[in-house]
């Protein structure tokens, strides 16, 4: 059986799905080593990269953190997300410190292991849901009602 190829997103698709402008990504490339390899118009981003960009955007816009302040932590975030499966991201929470990032599942018993250092906490569920809504828009509801009985083929005797 052949191995599935991961979907790669263009810069334009990345901007649409995450809301992060090309200029912002260009600026972040200077501060985050992981992103420095994604240069030029041919740059491609994985699904994990999209989630990483959305988290980084949240850190910068919601907390007012300058990207250079968390450069090592955000770089660790991208590397952590790249090794995580897409399914494990939905419902998880990411903790970003100045130098590292950790991923924790939020279960019925609460948040799992948290870092010992001061960290910024970002729940991934709303960000993943937003990306998924852009990728798979809701289908319109069919106006046809469901039949109360199964359809049956009838032969004519003519």
Coordinates of N, CA and C in Angstrom, one line a residue:
X1 N 0.8 -1.2 0.0 CA 0.0 0.0 0.0 C 0.9 1.2 0.0
X2 N 0.5 2.2 -0.8 CA 1.4 3.4 -0.9 C 1.1 4.4 0.3
X3 N 2.1 5.1 0.6 CA 2.0 6.1 1.7 C 1.3 7.3 1.3
X4 N 0.4 7.9 2.1 CA -0.3 9.1 1.8 C 0.6 10.3 1.8
X5 N 0.5 11.2 0.9 CA 1.3 12.4 0.8 C 0.6 13.5 1.6
X6 N 1.3 14.2 2.4 CA 0.7 15.3 3.2 C 0.4 16.5 2.3
X7 N -0.7 17.1 2.6 CA -1.1 18.3 1.8 C -0.2 19.5 2.2
X8 N 0.3 20.2 1.2 CA 1.1 21.3 1.4 C 0.3 22.6 0.9
X9 N 0.4 23.6 1.7 CA -0.4 24.8 1.4 C 0.5 25.9 0.9
X10 N 0.0 26.7 -0.1 CA 0.8 27.8 -0.6 C 0.7 29.0 0.4
X11 N 1.5 30.1 0.1 CA 1.4 31.2 1.0 C 0.1 31.9 0.9
X12 N -0.6 31.9 -0.2 CA -1.9 32.5 -0.4 C -2.9 31.7 0.4
X13 N -2.9 30.4 0.3 CA -3.8 29.5 1.1 C -3.5 29.7 2.6
X14 N -2.3 29.8 2.9 CA -1.9 30.0 4.4 C -2.5 31.3 4.9
X15 N -2.4 32.3 4.1 CA -2.9 33.6 4.6 C -4.4 33.5 4.8
X16 N -5.1 32.9 3.8 CA -6.5 32.7 3.9 C -7.0 31.9 5.1
X17 N -6.3 30.8 5.4 CA -6.6 29.9 6.4 C -6.3 30.4 7.8
X18 N -5.2 31.2 7.9 CA -4.7 31.6 9.3 C -5.0 33.1 9.6
X19 N -5.1 33.9 8.5 CA -5.3 35.3 8.7 C -4.0 36.0 9.0
X20 N -2.9 35.3 8.7 CA -1.5 35.9 8.9 C -1.0 36.4 7.5
X21 N -0.7 37.7 7.5 CA -0.3 38.3 6.2 C 1.1 37.8 5.7
X22 N 1.3 37.9 4.4 CA 2.6 37.5 3.9 C 3.7 38.3 4.5
X23 N 3.5 39.6 4.7 CA 4.5 40.5 5.3 C 4.8 40.1 6.8
X24 N 3.8 39.6 7.5 CA 4.0 39.2 8.9 C 4.9 37.9 8.9
X25 N 4.5 37.0 8.0 CA 5.3 35.7 7.9 C 6.8 36.1 7.5
X26 N 6.9 37.0 6.6 CA 8.3 37.4 6.2 C 9.0 38.0 7.4
X27 N 8.4 38.7 8.2 CA 9.0 39.3 9.4 C 9.4 38.1 10.4
X28 N 8.4 37.2 10.6 CA 8.6 36.1 11.5 C 9.8 35.2 11.1
X29 N 10.0 35.1 9.8 CA 11.1 34.2 9.3 C 12.4 34.7 9.8
X30 N 12.6 36.0 10.0 CA 13.8 36.5 10.5 C 14.1 36.2 12.0
X31 N 13.0 35.9 12.7 CA 13.1 35.7 14.2 C 13.0 34.2 14.5
X32 N 12.3 33.4 13.7 CA 12.1 32.0 14.0 C 12.8 31.1 13.0
X33 N 13.8 30.4 13.5 CA 14.6 29.5 12.6 C 13.8 28.5 11.8
X34 N 12.8 27.9 12.4 CA 12.0 27.0 11.7 C 11.4 27.5 10.4
X35 N 10.9 28.8 10.5 CA 10.3 29.4 9.3 C 11.3 30.0 8.3
X36 N 12.5 30.1 8.7 CA 13.5 30.7 7.8 C 13.7 29.8 6.5
X37 N 13.4 28.6 6.6 CA 13.6 27.7 5.4 C 12.4 27.8 4.5
X38 N 11.3 28.5 4.9 CA 10.1 28.6 4.0 C 10.2 30.0 3.4
X39 N 11.0 30.1 2.3 CA 11.2 31.4 1.7 C 10.7 31.3 0.2
X40 N 10.5 32.5 -0.3 CA 10.2 32.6 -1.7 C 8.7 32.3 -2.0
X41 N 8.3 32.5 -3.2 CA 6.9 32.3 -3.7 C 6.6 30.8 -3.7
X42 N 7.6 29.9 -3.7 CA 7.4 28.5 -3.8 C 7.3 27.9 -2.4
X43 N 7.3 28.7 -1.3 CA 7.2 28.2 0.0 C 5.9 27.4 0.2
X44 N 6.0 26.3 0.9 CA 4.9 25.5 1.2 C 4.8 25.2 2.7
X45 N 3.6 25.1 3.2 CA 3.3 25.0 4.6 C 2.5 23.7 4.9
X46 N 2.8 23.0 5.9 CA 2.0 21.8 6.3 C 0.8 22.3 7.2
X47 N -0.1 21.3 7.4 CA -1.2 21.6 8.3 C -0.7 22.0 9.7
X48 N 0.4 21.3 10.2 CA 1.0 21.7 11.5 C 1.5 23.1 11.5
X49 N 2.1 23.5 10.3 CA 2.6 24.9 10.2 C 1.5 25.9 10.3
X50 N 0.3 25.5 9.7 CA -0.8 26.4 9.8 C -1.3 26.6 11.2
X51 N -1.3 25.6 12.0 CA -1.7 25.7 13.4 C -0.6 26.5 14.1
X52 N 0.7 26.2 13.8 CA 1.7 27.0 14.4 C 1.6 28.5 14.1
X53 N 1.3 28.8 12.9 CA 1.2 30.3 12.5 C -0.1 30.9 13.3
X54 N -1.1 30.1 13.4 CA -2.3 30.6 14.1 C -2.0 30.8 15.6
X55 N -1.3 29.9 16.2 CA -0.9 30.1 17.6 C 0.0 31.3 17.7
X56 N 1.0 31.4 16.9 CA 1.9 32.5 16.9 C 1.2 33.8 16.8
X57 N 0.2 33.9 15.8 CA -0.6 35.1 15.6 C -1.4 35.4 16.9
X58 N -1.9 34.4 17.6 CA -2.6 34.6 18.8 C -1.7 35.1 19.9
X59 N -0.5 34.6 20.0 CA 0.5 35.1 21.0 C 0.8 36.6 20.8
X60 N 1.0 36.9 19.5 CA 1.3 38.3 19.2 C 0.1 39.3 19.4
X61 N -1.0 38.9 18.8 CA -2.2 39.8 18.8 C -2.9 39.8 20.2
X62 N -3.1 38.7 20.8 CA -3.8 38.7 22.1 C -3.0 39.1 23.3
X63 N -1.8 38.6 23.3 CA -0.9 38.9 24.5 C 0.0 40.1 24.3
X64 N 0.1 40.6 23.0 CA 1.0 41.7 22.7 C 2.5 41.4 22.9
X65 N 2.8 40.1 22.7 CA 4.2 39.7 22.9 C 5.0 40.0 21.6
X66 N 6.1 40.5 21.7 CA 7.0 40.8 20.5 C 7.6 39.4 20.1
X67 N 7.6 39.1 18.8 CA 8.0 37.8 18.3 C 9.5 37.5 18.8
X68 N 10.3 38.5 18.8 CA 11.7 38.2 19.2 C 11.8 37.8 20.7
X69 N 10.9 38.2 21.5 CA 10.9 37.8 22.9 C 10.7 36.3 23.1
X70 N 9.8 35.7 22.2 CA 9.5 34.3 22.3 C 10.1 33.5 21.2
X71 N 11.1 34.0 20.5 CA 11.7 33.3 19.3 C 12.0 31.9 19.5
X72 N 12.7 31.5 20.6 CA 13.1 30.1 20.8 C 11.9 29.3 21.2
X73 N 11.0 29.8 22.0 CA 9.8 29.1 22.3 C 8.9 28.8 21.1
X74 N 8.7 29.8 20.3 CA 7.9 29.6 19.1 C 8.6 28.7 18.1
X75 N 9.9 28.7 18.0 CA 10.6 27.8 17.1 C 10.4 26.3 17.7
X76 N 10.5 26.2 19.0 CA 10.2 24.9 19.6 C 8.7 24.4 19.3
X77 N 7.8 25.4 19.3 CA 6.4 25.1 19.0 C 6.2 24.5 17.6
X78 N 6.8 25.2 16.6 CA 6.7 24.7 15.3 C 7.3 23.3 15.1
X79 N 8.4 23.0 15.8 CA 9.1 21.7 15.7 C 8.2 20.7 16.5
X80 N 7.6 21.0 17.6 CA 6.7 20.1 18.3 C 5.5 19.8 17.5
X81 N 4.9 20.8 16.9 CA 3.7 20.6 16.1 C 4.0 19.7 14.8
X82 N 5.2 19.9 14.3 CA 5.6 19.1 13.1 C 5.7 17.6 13.4
X83 N 6.0 17.3 14.6 CA 6.1 15.9 15.0 C 4.8 15.3 15.5
X84 N 3.8 16.1 15.7 CA 2.5 15.7 16.3 C 1.5 15.4 15.2
X85 N 0.7 14.4 15.4 CA -0.3 14.1 14.4 C -1.4 15.2 14.4
X86 N -2.1 15.4 13.2 CA -3.1 16.4 13.1 C -4.3 16.1 14.1
X87 N -4.6 14.8 14.3 CA -5.7 14.4 15.1 C -5.4 14.8 16.6
X88 N -4.2 14.7 17.0 CA -3.8 15.0 18.4 C -3.9 16.5 18.7
X89 N -3.9 17.3 17.7 CA -3.9 18.8 17.9 C -5.3 19.3 18.4
X90 N -6.3 18.7 17.8 CA -7.7 19.2 18.2 C -8.0 18.8 19.6
X91 N -8.3 19.8 20.4 CA -8.6 19.5 21.8 C -7.4 19.7 22.7
X92 N -6.2 19.8 22.2 CA -5.0 20.0 23.0 C -4.8 21.5 23.4
X93 N -3.9 21.7 24.3 CA -3.5 23.0 24.7 C -2.0 23.1 24.6
X94 N -1.5 24.2 24.1 CA -0.1 24.4 23.9 C 0.4 25.4 25.0
X95 N 1.5 25.1 25.6 CA 2.1 26.0 26.5 C 3.4 26.5 25.9
X96 N 3.6 27.8 25.8 CA 4.8 28.4 25.2 C 5.6 29.2 26.2
X97 N 6.8 28.8 26.5 CA 7.7 29.6 27.4 C 8.7 30.4 26.5
X98 N 9.6 31.1 27.1 CA 10.6 31.8 26.4 C 11.5 30.9 25.6
X99 N 11.6 29.6 26.0 CA 12.6 28.7 25.4 C 12.0 27.4 24.9
X100 N 10.8 27.0 25.3 CA 10.3 25.7 24.9 C 8.8 25.8 24.7
X101 N 8.3 24.7 24.2 CA 6.8 24.5 24.0 C 6.4 23.1 24.4
X102 N 5.3 23.0 25.0 CA 4.7 21.7 25.3 C 3.3 21.6 24.9
X103 N 2.9 20.4 24.6 CA 1.5 20.1 24.2 C 0.8 19.3 25.3
X104 N -0.3 19.7 25.7 CA -1.0 18.9 26.8 C -2.5 18.7 26.4
X105 N -2.9 17.5 26.6 CA -4.3 17.1 26.4 C -5.2 17.6 27.5
X106 N -6.3 18.2 27.2 CA -7.3 18.6 28.2 C -8.3 17.6 28.3
X107 N -8.4 16.8 29.3 CA -9.3 15.7 29.5 C -10.4 16.1 30.5
X108 N -11.2 15.1 30.9 CA -12.2 15.3 31.9 C -11.6 15.6 33.3
X109 N -10.4 15.1 33.5 CA -9.7 15.4 34.8 C -9.0 16.7 34.8
X110 N -9.1 17.5 33.7 CA -8.4 18.8 33.6 C -7.2 18.8 32.8
X111 N -6.4 19.8 32.9 CA -5.2 19.9 32.1 C -4.2 19.0 32.6
X112 N -3.5 18.3 31.6 CA -2.4 17.4 32.0 C -1.2 18.1 32.6
X113 N 0.0 17.7 32.3 CA 1.2 18.3 32.9 C 1.4 19.7 32.3
X114 N 1.7 20.6 33.2 CA 2.0 22.0 32.8 C 3.5 22.3 33.1
X115 N 4.0 23.2 32.3 CA 5.4 23.6 32.6 C 5.7 24.2 33.9
X116 N 6.9 24.0 34.4 CA 7.3 24.6 35.7 C 7.6 26.1 35.6
X117 N 7.9 26.5 34.4 CA 8.3 27.9 34.1 C 7.0 28.7 33.7
X118 N 7.1 30.1 33.8 CA 6.0 30.9 33.3 C 5.7 30.6 31.9
X119 N 4.5 30.4 31.5 CA 4.1 30.1 30.1 C 2.8 30.7 29.7
X120 N 2.7 30.9 28.4 CA 1.5 31.4 27.8 C 0.7 30.1 27.3
X121 N -0.6 30.1 27.6 CA -1.4 28.9 27.3 C -2.3 29.3 26.2
X122 N -2.3 28.5 25.1 CA -3.3 28.7 24.0 C -4.0 27.4 23.7
X123 N -5.3 27.4 23.9 CA -6.1 26.2 23.5 C -6.2 26.1 22.0
X124 N -5.9 24.9 21.4 CA -5.9 24.7 20.0 C -7.2 24.5 19.4
X125 N -8.2 24.0 20.1 CA -9.5 23.7 19.5 C -10.1 24.9 18.7
X126 N -10.2 26.1 19.2 CA -10.8 27.2 18.4 C -10.0 27.5 17.2
X127 N -8.7 27.4 17.2 CA -7.8 27.7 16.1 C -7.9 26.6 15.0
X128 N -8.0 25.3 15.5 CA -8.1 24.2 14.5 C -9.5 24.3 13.9
X129 N -10.5 24.6 14.7 CA -11.9 24.7 14.1 C -12.0 25.8 13.1
X130 N -11.3 26.9 13.3 CA -11.3 28.0 12.4 C -10.7 27.6 11.1
X131 N -9.5 26.9 11.2 CA -8.8 26.5 9.9 C -9.7 25.5 9.2
X132 N -10.3 24.5 9.9 CA -11.1 23.5 9.3 C -12.4 24.1 8.7
X133 N -13.0 25.1 9.3 CA -14.1 25.8 8.7 C -13.8 26.4 7.3
X134 N -12.5 27.0 7.2 CA -12.1 27.6 6.0 C -11.8 26.5 4.9
X135 N -11.3 25.4 5.4 CA -10.9 24.3 4.5 C -12.2 23.5 4.0
X136 N -13.1 23.3 4.9 CA -14.3 22.5 4.6 C -15.5 23.3 5.0
X137 N -15.9 24.2 4.2 CA -17.1 25.0 4.5 C -18.3 24.1 4.7
X138 N -19.3 24.6 5.5 CA -20.5 23.8 5.8 C -21.3 23.7 4.5
X139 N -21.8 22.5 4.3 CA -22.6 22.2 3.1 C -24.0 22.8 3.3
X140 N -24.7 23.3 2.3 CA -26.0 23.8 2.5 C -27.0 22.6 2.9
X141 N -27.9 22.9 3.7 CA -28.9 21.9 4.1 C -29.8 21.7 2.9
X142 N -30.1 20.4 2.7 CA -30.9 20.0 1.6 C -32.4 20.4 1.9
X143 N -33.1 21.0 0.9 CA -34.4 21.4 1.1 C -35.4 20.2 0.9
X144 N -34.9 19.1 0.5 CA -35.7 17.9 0.3 C -35.9 17.2 1.6
X145 N -37.1 16.8 1.9 CA -37.4 16.1 3.2 C -37.1 14.6 3.0
X146 N -36.8 14.0 4.1 CA -36.5 12.6 4.1 C -37.8 11.8 4.0
X147 N -37.8 10.8 3.1 CA -39.0 10.0 2.9 C -39.2 9.1 4.2
X148 N -40.5 9.0 4.6 CA -40.7 8.2 5.8 C -40.7 6.7 5.5
X149 N -40.5 6.3 4.2 CA -40.4 4.9 3.9 C -39.3 4.7 2.8
X150 N -38.7 3.5 2.7 CA -37.6 3.4 1.7 C -38.2 3.4 0.3
X151 N -37.4 3.9 -0.7 CA -37.9 3.9 -2.1 C -38.0 2.5 -2.6
X152 N -38.9 2.2 -3.5 CA -39.1 0.9 -4.0 C -39.2 1.0 -5.6
X153 N -38.6 0.1 -6.3 CA -38.6 0.1 -7.7 C -39.9 -0.7 -8.1
X154 N -40.7 -0.1 -9.1 CA -41.9 -0.7 -9.6 C -41.8 -0.9 -11.1
X155 N -42.2 -2.1 -11.5 CA -42.2 -2.4 -12.9 C -43.6 -2.1 -13.5
X156 N -43.6 -1.6 -14.7 CA -44.8 -1.4 -15.4 C -45.2 -2.7 -16.1
X157 N -46.5 -3.0 -16.3 CA -46.9 -4.2 -17.0 C -47.3 -3.9 -18.4
X158 N -47.0 -2.9 -18.9 CA -47.4 -2.6 -20.3 C -46.6 -3.2 -21.4

